[in-house]
Short mmCIF file of C-alpha atoms and ligand atoms in Angstrom, two decimals:
data_model
loop_
_atom_site.label_atom_id
_atom_site.label_comp_id
_atom_site.label_asym_id
_atom_site.label_seq_id
_atom_site.Cartn_x
_atom_site.Cartn_y
_atom_site.Cartn_z
CA MET A 58 21.77 -0.18 1.21
CA TYR A 59 20.89 1.72 4.32
CA GLY A 60 19.33 0.10 7.52
CA LEU A 61 16.21 1.66 8.74
CA PRO A 62 17.90 3.62 11.62
CA GLU A 63 20.33 4.97 9.07
CA LEU A 64 17.57 6.12 6.53
CA LEU A 65 15.39 7.84 8.88
CA GLN A 66 18.94 9.75 9.82
CA HIS A 67 19.52 10.59 6.00
CA SER A 68 16.38 11.97 5.74
CA ASN A 69 16.57 14.15 8.73
CA ALA A 70 19.25 15.36 6.92
CA PHE A 71 17.35 16.03 3.85
CA LEU A 72 14.74 17.65 5.69
CA CYS A 73 17.16 20.23 6.97
CA ARG A 74 18.29 21.05 3.78
CA PHE A 75 14.81 21.73 2.77
CA ARG A 76 14.11 24.00 -0.07
CA CYS A 77 10.56 25.38 -1.48
CA SER A 78 9.72 24.81 -5.14
CA PRO A 79 7.91 27.28 -7.28
CA VAL A 80 4.65 25.95 -8.84
CA ALA A 81 2.38 27.36 -11.17
CA ALA A 82 -0.90 26.36 -8.88
CA THR A 83 -2.11 26.89 -5.44
CA TYR A 84 -2.30 23.87 -3.55
CA LEU A 85 -4.79 23.21 -1.32
CA ALA A 86 -4.78 19.85 0.93
CA PHE A 87 -6.84 18.57 4.00
CA ASP A 88 -6.67 15.37 5.94
CA ASP A 89 -7.82 13.47 8.85
CA THR A 90 -11.63 14.42 8.28
CA ASP A 91 -13.49 11.38 8.79
CA SER A 92 -13.93 8.68 11.23
CA PRO A 93 -15.11 5.08 11.21
CA GLU A 94 -18.75 5.92 10.86
CA GLY A 95 -18.74 8.31 8.10
CA MET A 96 -17.35 11.03 5.37
CA CYS A 97 -14.11 10.56 3.25
CA THR A 98 -11.10 13.02 2.67
CA THR A 99 -11.79 11.80 -1.06
CA TYR A 100 -15.74 13.21 -0.68
CA LEU A 101 -14.64 16.33 0.97
CA ALA A 102 -12.66 16.95 -2.02
CA VAL A 103 -16.00 16.75 -3.84
CA LEU A 104 -17.80 19.04 -1.47
CA MET A 105 -14.84 21.55 -1.74
CA LEU A 106 -14.95 21.77 -5.72
CA LYS A 107 -18.51 22.45 -5.55
CA GLU A 108 -17.89 25.65 -3.78
CA LEU A 109 -14.43 26.48 -5.28
CA ARG A 110 -16.07 26.60 -8.90
CA GLU A 111 -14.64 30.14 -9.27
CA TYR A 112 -11.03 28.10 -9.55
CA ASP A 113 -9.84 25.34 -12.03
CA LEU A 114 -8.24 22.57 -11.31
CA ILE A 115 -5.05 22.78 -12.72
CA GLY A 116 -4.16 18.62 -13.10
CA LEU A 117 -6.05 15.79 -11.37
CA PRO A 118 -7.27 15.99 -7.92
CA ARG A 119 -4.16 13.68 -5.68
CA LEU A 120 -5.32 11.01 -3.38
CA VAL A 121 -1.75 10.48 -1.17
CA ARG A 122 -1.44 7.48 0.73
CA LEU A 123 0.79 7.79 3.61
CA ASN A 124 2.81 5.46 6.42
CA PRO A 125 0.31 2.47 6.51
CA ASN A 126 1.79 2.04 9.91
CA VAL A 127 1.05 4.96 11.70
CA PRO A 128 -0.85 4.07 14.89
CA TRP A 129 -3.47 7.07 14.42
CA LYS A 130 -4.91 6.18 11.02
CA THR A 131 -8.95 5.47 11.14
CA ARG A 132 -8.87 3.65 7.68
CA GLY A 133 -6.12 3.75 4.84
CA ASN A 134 -4.46 6.99 5.97
CA ALA A 135 -5.04 8.83 3.06
CA ALA A 136 -5.21 12.69 2.36
CA VAL A 137 -5.76 14.72 -0.82
CA CYS A 138 -4.67 17.45 -2.61
CA LEU A 139 -6.09 19.93 -5.05
CA PRO A 140 -4.24 21.70 -7.58
CA LEU A 141 -6.03 24.99 -8.14
CA GLY A 142 -5.63 28.16 -10.05
CA ARG A 143 -6.72 30.24 -13.35
CA GLY A 144 -6.79 27.08 -16.40
CA VAL A 145 -4.92 28.50 -19.54
CA GLY A 146 -5.44 26.06 -22.48
CA THR A 147 -6.26 22.55 -22.99
CA SER A 148 -8.81 20.83 -20.07
CA ASP A 149 -9.78 17.05 -19.90
CA TYR A 150 -12.86 15.78 -18.36
CA CYS A 151 -12.11 14.43 -15.13
CA GLY A 152 -15.36 14.13 -13.38
CA GLU A 153 -18.83 14.97 -12.48
CA ILE A 154 -20.78 16.63 -9.56
CA ASP A 155 -24.46 16.86 -9.37
CA GLY A 156 -24.29 16.50 -13.27
CA ILE A 157 -22.11 19.20 -14.28
CA ALA A 158 -18.64 18.61 -15.61
CA VAL A 159 -15.34 18.62 -13.77
CA GLN A 160 -12.46 19.69 -16.08
CA SER A 161 -8.69 19.68 -15.15
CA TYR A 162 -6.24 22.06 -17.23
CA ARG A 163 -3.03 21.17 -18.46
CA ARG A 164 -1.94 24.45 -17.29
CA GLY A 165 -2.43 27.54 -15.11
CA THR A 166 -1.69 30.16 -13.16
CA PRO A 167 -2.04 30.17 -9.33
CA ALA A 168 -4.44 32.03 -7.15
CA ASP A 169 -4.30 33.44 -3.72
CA PRO A 170 -4.08 31.11 -1.05
CA LYS A 171 -5.69 33.27 1.44
CA GLU A 172 -8.68 33.02 -0.35
CA VAL A 173 -9.09 29.85 -1.36
CA LEU A 174 -8.36 28.93 1.86
CA ALA A 175 -11.21 30.80 3.55
CA VAL A 176 -13.62 28.84 1.30
CA ALA A 177 -12.15 25.77 1.73
CA GLU A 178 -12.13 25.71 5.86
CA ALA A 179 -15.58 26.72 6.14
CA VAL A 180 -16.28 23.58 4.12
CA LEU A 181 -14.30 21.52 6.31
CA GLU A 182 -15.80 22.64 9.21
CA ARG A 183 -18.98 21.92 8.24
CA GLU A 184 -17.99 18.48 6.85
CA ALA A 185 -15.77 16.78 9.40
CA GLU A 186 -16.27 14.32 12.06
CA PHE A 187 -15.27 16.66 14.57
CA ASP A 188 -17.27 14.50 17.45
CA CYS A 189 -14.69 11.34 16.58
CA ASP A 190 -11.79 11.16 18.83
CA LYS A 191 -9.43 10.24 16.26
CA THR A 192 -10.63 12.97 13.74
CA ASN A 193 -7.64 16.19 14.09
CA PRO A 194 -8.17 17.78 10.80
CA GLY A 195 -5.74 20.12 9.08
CA ILE A 196 -5.86 22.37 6.19
CA VAL A 197 -3.23 23.87 4.19
CA CYS A 198 -2.91 26.00 1.02
CA THR A 199 0.12 27.05 -0.42
CA ASN A 200 1.84 28.34 -3.79
CA ARG A 201 4.90 26.75 -2.93
CA ARG A 202 5.65 23.13 -2.07
CA PRO A 203 7.30 21.82 0.60
CA SER A 204 10.45 19.24 -0.54
CA PRO A 205 9.71 15.70 -2.09
CA ARG A 206 11.62 14.46 0.80
CA MET A 207 8.82 15.28 3.23
CA TYR A 208 6.67 12.81 1.65
CA TRP A 209 9.30 10.48 1.79
CA ARG A 210 9.50 10.47 5.54
CA ALA A 211 5.64 10.79 5.49
CA VAL A 212 4.86 7.84 3.48
CA ARG A 213 7.98 5.35 4.83
CA GLY A 214 8.10 6.49 8.39
CA ILE A 215 7.07 9.44 10.94
CA VAL A 216 6.77 12.79 11.20
CA SER A 217 5.92 15.21 13.75
CA LEU A 218 3.45 18.12 13.78
CA SER A 219 6.43 20.71 14.39
CA GLU A 220 8.14 19.73 11.67
CA ALA A 221 5.38 19.93 9.79
CA GLU A 222 4.86 23.35 10.83
CA THR A 223 8.38 24.14 9.97
CA LEU A 224 8.52 23.19 7.00
CA LEU A 225 4.93 25.29 6.07
CA ASP A 226 6.33 28.01 7.62
CA GLU A 227 9.22 27.85 5.15
CA CYS A 228 6.95 27.54 2.20
CA GLY A 229 4.60 30.87 3.19
CA ALA A 230 2.06 28.22 3.52
CA GLN A 231 -1.60 29.30 4.93
CA TRP A 232 -3.15 26.42 7.09
CA ARG A 233 -5.65 25.79 9.76
CA LYS A 234 -5.38 23.06 12.30
CA TYR A 235 -8.24 21.60 14.40
CA LYS A 236 -8.21 19.59 17.76
CA ASN A 237 -4.46 18.39 17.82
CA GLY A 238 -3.83 19.75 14.42
CA ARG A 239 -2.07 16.30 12.84
CA GLY A 240 -4.00 16.51 9.99
CA ILE A 241 -1.73 19.13 8.62
CA ILE A 242 0.73 16.34 8.72
CA GLY A 243 -0.87 14.56 6.13
CA ALA A 244 -2.31 17.60 4.23
CA SER A 245 1.42 18.97 3.76
CA SER A 246 3.10 15.58 3.17
CA SER A 247 0.24 15.47 -0.03
CA ILE A 248 1.47 18.26 -1.22
CA SER A 249 4.96 17.65 -1.50
CA TRP A 250 4.29 14.60 -3.16
CA ARG A 251 5.79 14.62 -6.72
CA PRO A 252 5.11 11.44 -8.58
CA ARG A 253 7.62 8.63 -9.17
CA ASP A 254 5.60 6.03 -9.96
CA ARG A 255 1.95 6.83 -10.05
CA THR A 256 -1.53 5.30 -10.87
CA TRP A 257 -5.26 6.67 -10.94
CA GLU A 258 -8.41 5.92 -9.36
CA VAL A 259 -11.91 6.54 -10.43
CA ILE A 260 -13.94 7.04 -7.38
CA ALA A 261 -17.96 7.24 -7.49
CA TYR A 262 -19.87 8.60 -4.85
CA ARG A 263 -23.22 7.76 -3.45
CA GLN A 264 -26.66 10.14 -3.45
CA GLU A 265 -26.76 11.88 -0.39
CA HIS A 266 -29.87 10.05 0.82
CA ARG A 267 -28.55 6.28 0.39
CA ILE A 268 -24.95 6.61 2.46
CA GLY A 269 -25.01 4.14 5.25
CA THR A 270 -27.44 1.98 3.49
CA ARG A 271 -26.38 -1.45 1.79
CA ARG A 272 -24.55 -0.54 -1.56
CA GLU A 273 -26.35 -2.02 -4.66
CA ILE A 274 -23.62 -3.13 -7.15
CA ASP A 275 -23.80 -6.37 -9.45
CA PRO A 276 -20.62 -8.52 -8.46
CA LEU A 277 -21.08 -9.81 -11.69
CA SER A 278 -20.51 -6.25 -13.58
CA VAL A 279 -17.44 -6.15 -11.66
CA VAL A 280 -15.90 -9.03 -12.63
CA GLU A 281 -16.99 -8.67 -16.38
CA MET A 282 -15.23 -4.80 -15.87
CA ASP A 283 -12.04 -6.79 -14.78
CA ARG A 284 -12.12 -9.34 -17.48
CA ASN A 285 -12.52 -6.78 -20.07
CA THR A 286 -9.80 -4.39 -19.10
CA VAL A 287 -6.05 -4.70 -19.17
CA ASN A 288 -4.86 -1.91 -17.17
CA THR A 289 -6.71 -1.62 -13.93
CA PHE A 290 -6.37 -3.37 -10.57
CA ASN A 291 -7.85 -4.92 -7.19
CA ASN A 292 -11.07 -5.00 -8.66
CA TYR A 293 -12.47 -8.75 -7.29
CA ASP A 294 -11.14 -11.15 -5.19
CA TYR A 295 -11.32 -14.66 -6.63
CA GLU A 296 -10.25 -16.02 -3.94
CA THR A 297 -12.79 -14.97 -1.40
CA GLU A 298 -15.62 -13.73 -4.04
CA HIS A 299 -15.34 -10.42 -2.27
CA VAL A 300 -16.24 -7.18 -4.82
CA ALA A 301 -13.09 -5.16 -3.67
CA ILE A 302 -13.93 -1.97 -5.47
CA ALA A 303 -16.54 -0.92 -2.66
CA PRO A 304 -15.83 -0.20 0.68
CA SER A 305 -17.41 -2.07 3.44
CA SER A 306 -17.51 1.40 5.74
CA PRO A 307 -20.62 3.49 5.70
CA CYS A 308 -18.73 6.38 3.81
CA PRO A 309 -19.99 7.82 0.92
CA VAL A 310 -17.90 6.07 -1.65
CA LEU A 311 -19.71 3.90 -4.22
CA PHE A 312 -16.67 2.03 -5.69
CA GLY A 313 -13.39 3.23 -6.45
CA ILE A 314 -11.54 1.76 -9.73
CA ARG A 315 -8.00 1.87 -9.77
CA GLY A 316 -5.40 1.28 -12.78
CA ASP A 317 -2.33 2.24 -14.65
CA SER A 318 -4.65 4.05 -17.45
CA LEU A 319 -7.02 6.98 -16.92
CA ASP A 320 -8.61 6.57 -20.27
CA GLU A 321 -9.51 2.79 -19.65
CA LEU A 322 -10.69 3.55 -15.84
CA LEU A 323 -12.96 6.31 -17.64
CA SER A 324 -14.57 3.53 -19.55
CA ALA A 325 -14.44 0.85 -16.62
CA ARG A 326 -17.02 3.43 -14.22
CA LYS A 327 -19.14 2.79 -16.88
CA MET A 328 -19.09 -1.16 -17.26
CA ILE A 329 -20.34 -1.30 -13.58
CA ARG A 330 -24.16 -1.73 -13.25
CA GLY A 331 -25.71 -0.97 -9.82
CA GLU A 332 -27.20 2.05 -7.96
CA ALA A 333 -26.57 5.41 -9.57
CA PRO A 334 -23.88 7.11 -8.15
CA SER A 335 -24.35 11.06 -7.57
CA SER A 336 -20.72 12.28 -8.48
CA TRP A 337 -17.71 10.83 -9.62
CA LEU A 338 -14.12 12.23 -9.72
CA ALA A 339 -10.39 11.02 -10.86
CA PHE A 340 -7.48 11.15 -8.67
CA LEU A 341 -4.24 10.98 -9.73
CA SER A 342 -2.72 8.84 -6.86
CA ASN A 343 0.59 6.47 -5.28
CA GLN A 344 -1.75 3.72 -4.69
CA GLY A 345 -0.44 0.74 -5.86
CA THR A 346 3.27 2.19 -6.10
CA ASP A 347 4.91 0.57 -3.20
CA ASP A 348 6.70 3.86 -2.37
CA HIS A 349 6.12 3.09 1.36
CA VAL A 350 8.79 0.04 1.29
CA VAL A 351 12.22 0.65 1.74
CA ASP A 352 15.11 -2.33 1.32
CA ALA A 353 16.59 -3.10 4.81
CA ARG A 354 18.71 -5.53 6.60
CA ILE A 355 17.02 -7.48 9.11
CA GLY A 356 19.33 -6.32 12.11
CA GLY A 357 17.95 -2.80 11.05
CA LEU A 358 14.19 -3.40 11.18
CA SER A 359 12.19 -0.99 13.51
CA ALA A 360 8.39 -1.17 14.25
CA GLY A 361 6.09 0.49 12.37
CA PHE A 362 8.13 0.72 8.85
CA SER A 363 7.26 -1.44 5.53
CA ALA A 364 10.86 -3.32 4.64
CA ARG A 365 11.59 -5.39 1.71
CA VAL A 366 14.25 -8.16 3.19
CA ARG A 367 16.21 -10.47 1.60
CA ALA A 368 16.82 -13.99 3.47
CA CYS A 369 17.41 -17.20 3.49
CA VAL A 370 14.76 -19.65 4.96
CA THR A 371 16.50 -21.36 8.51
CA GLN A 372 13.87 -23.73 9.71
CA PRO A 373 10.93 -25.50 8.41
CA PRO A 374 7.71 -23.62 8.55
CA ARG A 375 5.25 -24.00 11.27
CA THR A 376 1.58 -23.50 11.62
CA ILE A 377 0.49 -21.58 14.97
CA LYS A 378 -3.23 -21.21 16.24
CA GLY A 379 -5.09 -19.14 14.05
CA GLY A 380 -3.76 -20.70 11.26
CA HIS A 381 -1.18 -18.21 11.12
CA VAL A 382 2.42 -19.84 9.38
CA ILE A 383 5.82 -18.78 10.92
CA LEU A 384 8.90 -18.80 8.74
CA ARG A 385 12.24 -18.54 10.41
CA VAL A 386 14.36 -16.34 7.93
CA SER A 387 17.98 -14.78 7.94
CA ASP A 388 20.09 -12.49 6.31
CA GLY A 389 22.84 -13.14 9.28
CA ARG A 390 20.65 -11.77 11.62
CA GLU A 391 16.97 -13.65 12.26
CA ILE A 392 13.75 -12.71 12.22
CA ASP A 393 10.37 -14.42 11.93
CA ALA A 394 8.33 -13.78 8.70
CA ALA A 395 5.01 -14.40 9.57
CA PHE A 396 1.94 -14.86 7.34
CA TYR A 397 -1.26 -14.17 9.24
CA GLU A 398 -4.84 -15.90 8.39
CA PRO A 399 -5.63 -13.07 5.84
CA SER A 400 -2.85 -13.58 3.72
CA GLY A 401 -4.74 -16.41 2.66
CA SER A 402 -3.27 -18.66 -0.35
CA LEU A 403 0.20 -17.09 0.31
CA ARG A 404 -0.02 -19.26 3.73
CA ASP A 405 -0.12 -22.35 1.31
CA ILE A 406 2.97 -21.23 -0.55
CA ALA A 407 4.96 -20.28 2.63
CA ARG A 408 4.42 -23.77 3.85
CA GLN A 409 6.15 -25.23 1.10
CA LEU A 410 9.28 -23.65 1.70
CA ILE A 411 12.21 -25.42 3.36
CA PRO A 412 15.71 -24.35 4.95
CA GLY A 413 18.04 -23.12 2.01
CA ASP A 414 15.54 -21.55 0.00
CA ARG A 415 16.29 -18.02 -0.75
CA ILE A 416 13.45 -15.20 -0.63
CA ILE A 417 12.46 -11.61 -0.99
CA ALA A 418 9.94 -10.55 1.41
CA HIS A 419 7.82 -7.30 1.70
CA GLY A 420 6.15 -6.70 5.13
CA ALA A 421 5.55 -4.51 7.79
CA VAL A 422 8.01 -4.83 11.14
CA ARG A 423 6.13 -5.78 14.26
CA ASP A 424 7.73 -5.62 17.94
CA ASP A 425 5.55 -7.70 19.81
CA PRO A 426 6.13 -10.48 18.70
CA ARG A 427 9.18 -9.04 16.97
CA SER A 428 8.43 -10.10 13.12
CA LEU A 429 7.83 -9.19 9.59
CA ASN A 430 4.29 -9.91 8.63
CA VAL A 431 4.88 -10.54 5.05
CA GLU A 432 2.53 -8.95 2.19
CA LYS A 433 4.56 -10.08 -0.70
CA LEU A 434 6.90 -12.65 -1.27
CA ARG A 435 9.28 -13.51 -3.95
CA ILE A 436 11.08 -17.11 -4.44
CA VAL A 437 14.75 -16.52 -5.76
CA HIS A 438 16.45 -19.88 -5.21
CA LEU A 439 14.58 -23.34 -4.55
CA ALA A 440 16.98 -25.24 -2.28
CA GLU A 441 16.96 -29.17 -3.66
CA LEU A 442 14.50 -31.58 -1.69
CA ARG A 443 15.17 -35.03 -0.95
CA GLN A 444 13.36 -37.88 0.49
CA LYS A 445 14.79 -40.96 1.94
CA THR A 446 14.00 -43.96 -0.09
CA HIS A 447 15.76 -46.73 1.99
CA ASN A 448 18.21 -47.30 4.46
CA PRO A 449 21.85 -47.43 3.08
CA TYR A 450 23.93 -50.37 2.27
CA CYS A 451 27.02 -51.70 4.40
CA PRO A 452 29.95 -50.36 2.72
CA GLU A 453 31.87 -54.10 4.10
CA CYS A 454 29.05 -56.45 3.37
CA SER A 455 27.46 -54.67 0.63
CA LYS A 456 24.26 -55.51 2.92
CA ARG A 457 21.40 -53.39 3.84
CA MET A 458 21.86 -51.76 7.46
CA GLY A 459 18.97 -51.12 9.84
CA SER A 460 17.89 -47.94 11.51
CA MET A 461 19.16 -47.26 15.16
CA GLY A 462 16.50 -44.83 15.74
CA ALA A 463 14.90 -41.53 14.46
CA GLY A 464 18.32 -39.45 13.52
CA LYS A 465 20.77 -42.01 15.18
CA GLY A 466 22.19 -43.31 12.01
CA TYR A 467 22.16 -46.89 10.66
CA ARG A 468 23.94 -50.26 11.86
CA CYS A 469 25.14 -53.37 10.17
CA LYS A 470 23.42 -56.23 11.49
CA ILE A 471 26.60 -58.73 10.04
CA CYS A 472 29.82 -57.20 10.80
CA GLY A 473 28.22 -54.34 13.47
CA GLY A 474 29.79 -51.46 11.35
CA HIS A 475 27.70 -47.91 11.94
CA THR A 476 26.86 -45.11 9.27
CA SER A 477 25.25 -41.67 9.93
CA GLU A 478 22.01 -40.59 8.84
CA SER A 479 23.04 -38.92 5.54
CA ALA A 480 24.38 -42.33 4.50
CA ALA A 481 20.58 -43.21 3.67
CA VAL A 482 19.71 -43.66 -0.32
CA THR A 483 17.62 -40.54 -1.36
CA LYS A 484 15.84 -39.33 -4.21
CA VAL A 485 15.32 -35.65 -5.54
CA VAL A 486 11.47 -34.61 -4.75
CA PRO A 487 10.16 -32.15 -7.34
CA ARG A 488 9.61 -28.71 -5.59
CA THR A 489 5.74 -27.66 -5.78
CA VAL A 490 6.41 -23.73 -5.95
CA ALA A 491 8.65 -21.93 -8.27
CA CYS A 492 10.85 -18.90 -8.11
CA ARG A 493 8.73 -16.18 -9.10
CA TRP A 494 6.77 -13.39 -6.76
CA TYR A 495 3.76 -14.75 -5.21
CA GLU A 496 1.09 -12.44 -3.17
CA PRO A 497 -2.02 -12.43 -0.94
CA PRO A 498 -5.92 -12.08 -1.99
CA VAL A 499 -6.75 -8.82 -3.57
CA ALA A 500 -8.95 -7.83 -0.44
CA SER A 501 -5.95 -7.92 1.81
CA ARG A 502 -3.93 -5.94 0.34
CA ARG A 503 -3.11 -2.50 1.52
CA HIS A 504 -3.77 0.73 -0.40
CA LEU A 505 0.21 0.84 -1.32
CA TYR A 506 0.64 -2.31 -2.27
CA MET A 507 2.09 -2.79 -5.55
CA PRO A 508 0.42 -5.55 -7.28
CA VAL A 509 2.56 -8.26 -9.05
CA ARG A 510 1.29 -7.21 -12.33
CA ARG A 511 2.98 -3.95 -11.78
CA MET A 512 6.25 -4.89 -10.38
CA PRO A 513 8.58 -4.00 -12.86
CA GLY A 514 9.81 -7.11 -15.14
CA ASP A 515 10.61 -10.21 -13.86
CA ASP A 516 14.27 -9.41 -13.94
CA ILE A 517 15.21 -10.68 -10.39
CA ASN A 518 18.76 -9.11 -10.86
CA LYS A 519 17.04 -5.50 -10.27
CA LEU A 520 16.06 -6.39 -7.01
CA LEU A 521 18.79 -8.05 -5.43
P1 ATP B 274 -8.65 7.98 5.42
O1 ATP B 274 -10.00 7.09 5.97
O2 ATP B 274 -8.83 8.96 4.63
O3 ATP B 274 -7.91 6.58 4.65
P2 ATP B 274 -7.51 7.72 7.78
O4 ATP B 274 -8.60 8.02 8.56
O5 ATP B 274 -6.81 5.93 8.02
O6 ATP B 274 -7.25 8.01 6.27
P3 ATP B 274 -6.55 9.84 8.67
O7 ATP B 274 -7.83 10.38 8.90
O8 ATP B 274 -5.82 10.63 7.49
O9 ATP B 274 -6.26 8.13 8.31
O10 ATP B 274 -5.40 10.03 9.90
C1 ATP B 274 -3.92 9.94 10.02
C2 ATP B 274 -3.63 11.07 10.73
O11 ATP B 274 -2.09 10.58 10.65
C3 ATP B 274 -3.76 12.13 10.16
O12 ATP B 274 -3.66 13.03 11.09
C4 ATP B 274 -2.26 12.23 9.52
O13 ATP B 274 -1.96 14.14 9.36
C5 ATP B 274 -1.24 11.13 10.43
N1 ATP B 274 -0.17 11.44 9.55
C6 ATP B 274 -0.31 10.61 8.26
N2 ATP B 274 1.31 10.14 7.92
C7 ATP B 274 1.89 10.30 9.10
C8 ATP B 274 3.22 10.24 9.30
N3 ATP B 274 4.23 9.59 8.71
N4 ATP B 274 3.92 10.59 10.50
C9 ATP B 274 2.82 11.32 11.28
N5 ATP B 274 1.56 11.41 11.15
C10 ATP B 274 1.11 10.96 9.83
#
């Protein structure tokens, strides 16, 4: 198992041995086009498809989330990649734009990246939120994809602009960068994604005149959809009674439903009552896969990464100002595992842990204060919890001894003999938590967070 610094070194070495793989599509990708006030990278995909009608989709549009800890993201660090070309054979219905069906072909032949880019860059230049300081668009088009190792670095660590440019040059890619050009990092990383695990999201978009106004979605229809579908996830937060399929920003998205079955998502979309969308599109995605999480030792943790650590609780939990819960844990080296207020009921679980309990914690590493911001928790072993029932009997006189004060042990009033604190008579108290996964409420999960219902089996040995 690698610590994070070793992991980075290894991935750098992988990048040096980078190879491009030939593909049967032209990959168009873009990133960093939106601002907190508007737009959405996935909506730009809709606008691009409108103007790239002479090309077919070869496979689904891809919505790829990258390292959720990068400091310069505006929202969910998403990039979008469209595989385009001339479709051959069977096609599937994967969206509707202004009343016209969108099809995606299972096979096809690539197009000319220069020609595709010429159309696409004009759309980006017209639609991107250039006025926002944090918006630094990038657009890439290529028939040869960067190695998947680029994706793994971008979803778990940091990729520099020059690295991305070198990789794109090696692929003979066409690209255009704007302002500081950082957008090409996400764009090229989304092209390099080859799913090891994948989910889908069907996103519905608002009619132009409604964008920025309050979304009209019937919450009851979301609950009904959640209860009547098997493979969707993160639809409704029952803890906070929050509709989780709709964003809160003034962006063009009406709602997005995520799940493990595209067929089911296509039906789930129709179950939502409320304002009529203008268009919708299905995306293949790395959301809900935990791709960002690496196994790590506490001593190897560095800020900006998401890690999975196996550790033992060493001190009782402390609740600090703001209701956050801090748990000191160790795997030989110690760190504070922090359960912040948004983790809701997960804090109640943390409060019930005691020294000796063993856990697996997933979380983002913070430097100041140095801590692991826990996003998901598995209890692996529960220590025995004992409660004192009465003072010990004197081993000489068999009479009940008296306490000499908290932590000071016991003294026999008859013979004057002493015993330690641990001689007290205790009973085992049943634990109020179990050996299983615990997770935060839906509303506070990150896009890449794998819901426990998607976790592979419950075979703990797989994770140890
Ligand atoms: P969205 O709103 O679409 O969910 P966002 O607005 O939060 O995403 P972006 O606009 O995509 O985030 O901005 C993130 C920026 O960080 C982009 O320029 C992207 O290229 C860059 N980036 C993403 N991942 C990495 C990484 N691992 N290393 C370096 N730069 C990255």
